[in-house]
Amino acid sequence: MASQFAKKLIPLLDRVLIQRAEAVTKTKGGIVIPEKAQAKVLKGTVIAVGPGGRNNNGEHVPMSIKVGDTVLLPEYGGTKVELEQDKEFHLFRESDILAKVDA
């Protein structure tokens, strides 16, 4: 799960802090998949959300996703953020997130 430091980080406006799901490194038969052949993971868990953006009239627009949601991400995009040595997070705008996955 997310570290204490990542939970204290609050994104600005309509940005969302996401931890991507781990890539599959082994098949069901036990064969190890090389790093180059692994598919890019397009799912992630929302760790922190900003307060929301503003529309053209200056009115506050609330976020439609919340902490703990599982989301579908684009293949490219987002800003990579390393908060700890082995933990990698990504910042996305809410509009860049493709879908919310129901559990």
JSON list of C-alpha atoms in Angstrom, two decimals:
[
{"chain": "A", "resi": 1, "resn": "MET", "atom": "CA", "xyz": [0.00, 0.00, 0.00]},
{"chain": "A", "resi": 2, "resn": "ALA", "atom": "CA", "xyz": [1.01, 3.63, -0.07]},
{"chain": "A", "resi": 3, "resn": "SER", "atom": "CA", "xyz": [3.54, 5.07, 2.32]},
{"chain": "A", "resi": 4, "resn": "GLN", "atom": "CA", "xyz": [2.82, 7.66, 4.98]},
{"chain": "A", "resi": 5, "resn": "PHE", "atom": "CA", "xyz": [4.68, 10.31, 2.96]},
{"chain": "A", "resi": 6, "resn": "ALA", "atom": "CA", "xyz": [2.55, 9.67, -0.14]},
{"chain": "A", "resi": 7, "resn": "LYS", "atom": "CA", "xyz": [-0.63, 10.02, 1.92]},
{"chain": "A", "resi": 8, "resn": "LYS", "atom": "CA", "xyz": [0.53, 13.43, 3.18]},
{"chain": "A", "resi": 9, "resn": "LEU", "atom": "CA", "xyz": [1.14, 14.70, -0.36]},
{"chain": "A", "resi": 10, "resn": "ILE", "atom": "CA", "xyz": [-1.92, 16.63, -1.57]},
{"chain": "A", "resi": 11, "resn": "PRO", "atom": "CA", "xyz": [-2.08, 17.32, -5.33]},
{"chain": "A", "resi": 12, "resn": "LEU", "atom": "CA", "xyz": [-3.19, 20.75, -6.50]},
{"chain": "A", "resi": 13, "resn": "LEU", "atom": "CA", "xyz": [-6.41, 21.54, -8.41]},
{"chain": "A", "resi": 14, "resn": "ASP", "atom": "CA", "xyz": [-7.65, 18.57, -10.48]},
{"chain": "A", "resi": 15, "resn": "ARG", "atom": "CA", "xyz": [-4.54, 16.42, -10.18]},
{"chain": "A", "resi": 16, "resn": "VAL", "atom": "CA", "xyz": [-4.54, 12.85, -8.86]},
{"chain": "A", "resi": 17, "resn": "LEU", "atom": "CA", "xyz": [-1.65, 10.87, -7.31]},
{"chain": "A", "resi": 18, "resn": "ILE", "atom": "CA", "xyz": [-1.75, 7.25, -8.52]},
{"chain": "A", "resi": 19, "resn": "GLN", "atom": "CA", "xyz": [0.28, 4.15, -7.76]},
{"chain": "A", "resi": 20, "resn": "ARG", "atom": "CA", "xyz": [0.34, 1.86, -10.79]},
{"chain": "A", "resi": 21, "resn": "ALA", "atom": "CA", "xyz": [-0.38, -1.84, -10.25]},
{"chain": "A", "resi": 22, "resn": "GLU", "atom": "CA", "xyz": [2.59, -4.21, -10.32]},
{"chain": "A", "resi": 23, "resn": "ALA", "atom": "CA", "xyz": [3.47, -5.78, -13.67]},
{"chain": "A", "resi": 24, "resn": "VAL", "atom": "CA", "xyz": [3.12, -9.55, -14.05]},
{"chain": "A", "resi": 25, "resn": "THR", "atom": "CA", "xyz": [6.63, -11.00, -13.88]},
{"chain": "A", "resi": 26, "resn": "LYS", "atom": "CA", "xyz": [5.79, -14.72, -13.96]},
{"chain": "A", "resi": 27, "resn": "THR", "atom": "CA", "xyz": [3.29, -16.81, -15.91]},
{"chain": "A", "resi": 28, "resn": "LYS", "atom": "CA", "xyz": [0.93, -19.30, -14.28]},
{"chain": "A", "resi": 29, "resn": "GLY", "atom": "CA", "xyz": [3.29, -22.06, -15.42]},
{"chain": "A", "resi": 30, "resn": "GLY", "atom": "CA", "xyz": [6.21, -20.44, -13.57]},
{"chain": "A", "resi": 31, "resn": "ILE", "atom": "CA", "xyz": [8.06, -18.96, -16.55]},
{"chain": "A", "resi": 32, "resn": "VAL", "atom": "CA", "xyz": [9.76, -15.66, -15.70]},
{"chain": "A", "resi": 33, "resn": "ILE", "atom": "CA", "xyz": [8.91, -12.88, -18.16]},
{"chain": "A", "resi": 34, "resn": "PRO", "atom": "CA", "xyz": [11.84, -10.59, -19.06]},
{"chain": "A", "resi": 35, "resn": "GLU", "atom": "CA", "xyz": [11.42, -6.88, -18.27]},
{"chain": "A", "resi": 36, "resn": "LYS", "atom": "CA", "xyz": [11.44, -5.88, -21.95]},
{"chain": "A", "resi": 37, "resn": "ALA", "atom": "CA", "xyz": [8.57, -8.26, -22.77]},
{"chain": "A", "resi": 38, "resn": "GLN", "atom": "CA", "xyz": [6.29, -7.19, -19.91]},
{"chain": "A", "resi": 39, "resn": "ALA", "atom": "CA", "xyz": [3.19, -5.27, -20.90]},
{"chain": "A", "resi": 40, "resn": "LYS", "atom": "CA", "xyz": [2.74, -1.79, -19.48]},
{"chain": "A", "resi": 41, "resn": "VAL", "atom": "CA", "xyz": [0.27, -1.77, -16.60]},
{"chain": "A", "resi": 42, "resn": "LEU", "atom": "CA", "xyz": [-2.75, 0.41, -17.33]},
{"chain": "A", "resi": 43, "resn": "LYS", "atom": "CA", "xyz": [-4.46, 0.10, -13.94]},
{"chain": "A", "resi": 44, "resn": "GLY", "atom": "CA", "xyz": [-3.68, 1.96, -10.75]},
{"chain": "A", "resi": 45, "resn": "THR", "atom": "CA", "xyz": [-4.93, 2.88, -7.31]},
{"chain": "A", "resi": 46, "resn": "VAL", "atom": "CA", "xyz": [-5.71, 6.46, -6.33]},
{"chain": "A", "resi": 47, "resn": "ILE", "atom": "CA", "xyz": [-3.54, 7.52, -3.39]},
{"chain": "A", "resi": 48, "resn": "ALA", "atom": "CA", "xyz": [-4.45, 11.23, -3.12]},
{"chain": "A", "resi": 49, "resn": "VAL", "atom": "CA", "xyz": [-6.72, 13.69, -4.94]},
{"chain": "A", "resi": 50, "resn": "GLY", "atom": "CA", "xyz": [-6.70, 17.46, -5.20]},
{"chain": "A", "resi": 51, "resn": "PRO", "atom": "CA", "xyz": [-9.65, 19.67, -4.24]},
{"chain": "A", "resi": 52, "resn": "GLY", "atom": "CA", "xyz": [-10.87, 19.98, -7.84]},
{"chain": "A", "resi": 53, "resn": "GLY", "atom": "CA", "xyz": [-10.52, 22.48, -10.65]},
{"chain": "A", "resi": 54, "resn": "ARG", "atom": "CA", "xyz": [-12.44, 25.56, -11.74]},
{"chain": "A", "resi": 55, "resn": "ASN", "atom": "CA", "xyz": [-14.62, 25.99, -14.80]},
{"chain": "A", "resi": 56, "resn": "ASN", "atom": "CA", "xyz": [-14.72, 29.01, -17.14]},
{"chain": "A", "resi": 57, "resn": "ASN", "atom": "CA", "xyz": [-17.02, 30.90, -14.78]},
{"chain": "A", "resi": 58, "resn": "GLY", "atom": "CA", "xyz": [-14.65, 30.41, -11.84]},
{"chain": "A", "resi": 59, "resn": "GLU", "atom": "CA", "xyz": [-16.95, 27.96, -10.08]},
{"chain": "A", "resi": 60, "resn": "HIS", "atom": "CA", "xyz": [-15.45, 25.02, -8.19]},
{"chain": "A", "resi": 61, "resn": "VAL", "atom": "CA", "xyz": [-15.81, 21.64, -9.95]},
{"chain": "A", "resi": 62, "resn": "PRO", "atom": "CA", "xyz": [-15.56, 18.72, -7.46]},
{"chain": "A", "resi": 63, "resn": "MET", "atom": "CA", "xyz": [-13.54, 15.59, -8.24]},
{"chain": "A", "resi": 64, "resn": "SER", "atom": "CA", "xyz": [-15.43, 12.52, -9.46]},
{"chain": "A", "resi": 65, "resn": "ILE", "atom": "CA", "xyz": [-12.89, 10.03, -8.10]},
{"chain": "A", "resi": 66, "resn": "LYS", "atom": "CA", "xyz": [-11.77, 9.49, -4.53]},
{"chain": "A", "resi": 67, "resn": "VAL", "atom": "CA", "xyz": [-8.89, 7.91, -2.63]},
{"chain": "A", "resi": 68, "resn": "GLY", "atom": "CA", "xyz": [-8.85, 4.12, -2.94]},
{"chain": "A", "resi": 69, "resn": "ASP", "atom": "CA", "xyz": [-10.55, 3.96, -6.36]},
{"chain": "A", "resi": 70, "resn": "THR", "atom": "CA", "xyz": [-9.05, 1.72, -9.03]},
{"chain": "A", "resi": 71, "resn": "VAL", "atom": "CA", "xyz": [-8.71, 3.56, -12.32]},
{"chain": "A", "resi": 72, "resn": "LEU", "atom": "CA", "xyz": [-7.78, 2.84, -15.93]},
{"chain": "A", "resi": 73, "resn": "LEU", "atom": "CA", "xyz": [-4.84, 4.94, -17.13]},
{"chain": "A", "resi": 74, "resn": "PRO", "atom": "CA", "xyz": [-3.56, 5.98, -20.55]},
{"chain": "A", "resi": 75, "resn": "GLU", "atom": "CA", "xyz": [-0.48, 4.17, -21.83]},
{"chain": "A", "resi": 76, "resn": "TYR", "atom": "CA", "xyz": [1.56, 7.37, -21.92]},
{"chain": "A", "resi": 77, "resn": "GLY", "atom": "CA", "xyz": [1.30, 10.54, -19.89]},
{"chain": "A", "resi": 78, "resn": "GLY", "atom": "CA", "xyz": [1.36, 11.63, -16.31]},
{"chain": "A", "resi": 79, "resn": "THR", "atom": "CA", "xyz": [4.30, 12.89, -14.30]},
{"chain": "A", "resi": 80, "resn": "LYS", "atom": "CA", "xyz": [6.51, 10.30, -12.62]},
{"chain": "A", "resi": 81, "resn": "VAL", "atom": "CA", "xyz": [7.17, 11.05, -8.93]},
{"chain": "A", "resi": 82, "resn": "GLU", "atom": "CA", "xyz": [9.54, 9.03, -6.72]},
{"chain": "A", "resi": 83, "resn": "LEU", "atom": "CA", "xyz": [8.68, 9.67, -3.08]},
{"chain": "A", "resi": 84, "resn": "GLU", "atom": "CA", "xyz": [10.64, 6.75, -1.67]},
{"chain": "A", "resi": 85, "resn": "GLN", "atom": "CA", "xyz": [13.53, 4.67, -2.90]},
{"chain": "A", "resi": 86, "resn": "ASP", "atom": "CA", "xyz": [11.53, 1.77, -4.37]},
{"chain": "A", "resi": 87, "resn": "LYS", "atom": "CA", "xyz": [8.09, 3.38, -4.71]},
{"chain": "A", "resi": 88, "resn": "GLU", "atom": "CA", "xyz": [7.02, 5.08, -7.91]},
{"chain": "A", "resi": 89, "resn": "PHE", "atom": "CA", "xyz": [3.90, 7.23, -8.21]},
{"chain": "A", "resi": 90, "resn": "HIS", "atom": "CA", "xyz": [2.35, 9.20, -11.08]},
{"chain": "A", "resi": 91, "resn": "LEU", "atom": "CA", "xyz": [0.47, 12.49, -11.15]},
{"chain": "A", "resi": 92, "resn": "PHE", "atom": "CA", "xyz": [-2.37, 12.73, -13.67]},
{"chain": "A", "resi": 93, "resn": "ARG", "atom": "CA", "xyz": [-5.03, 15.33, -14.33]},
{"chain": "A", "resi": 94, "resn": "GLU", "atom": "CA", "xyz": [-8.52, 14.02, -13.68]},
{"chain": "A", "resi": 95, "resn": "SER", "atom": "CA", "xyz": [-9.38, 14.53, -17.37]},
{"chain": "A", "resi": 96, "resn": "ASP", "atom": "CA", "xyz": [-6.48, 12.22, -18.38]},
{"chain": "A", "resi": 97, "resn": "ILE", "atom": "CA", "xyz": [-7.89, 9.25, -16.45]},
{"chain": "A", "resi": 98, "resn": "LEU", "atom": "CA", "xyz": [-9.84, 7.00, -18.82]},
{"chain": "A", "resi": 99, "resn": "ALA", "atom": "CA", "xyz": [-12.24, 5.20, -16.47]},
{"chain": "A", "resi": 100, "resn": "LYS", "atom": "CA", "xyz": [-12.99, 4.15, -12.90]},
{"chain": "A", "resi": 101, "resn": "VAL", "atom": "CA", "xyz": [-13.03, 0.37, -12.37]},
{"chain": "A", "resi": 102, "resn": "ASP", "atom": "CA", "xyz": [-15.71, -1.01, -10.03]},
{"chain": "A", "resi": 103, "resn": "ALA", "atom": "CA", "xyz": [-14.47, -3.75, -7.72]}
]
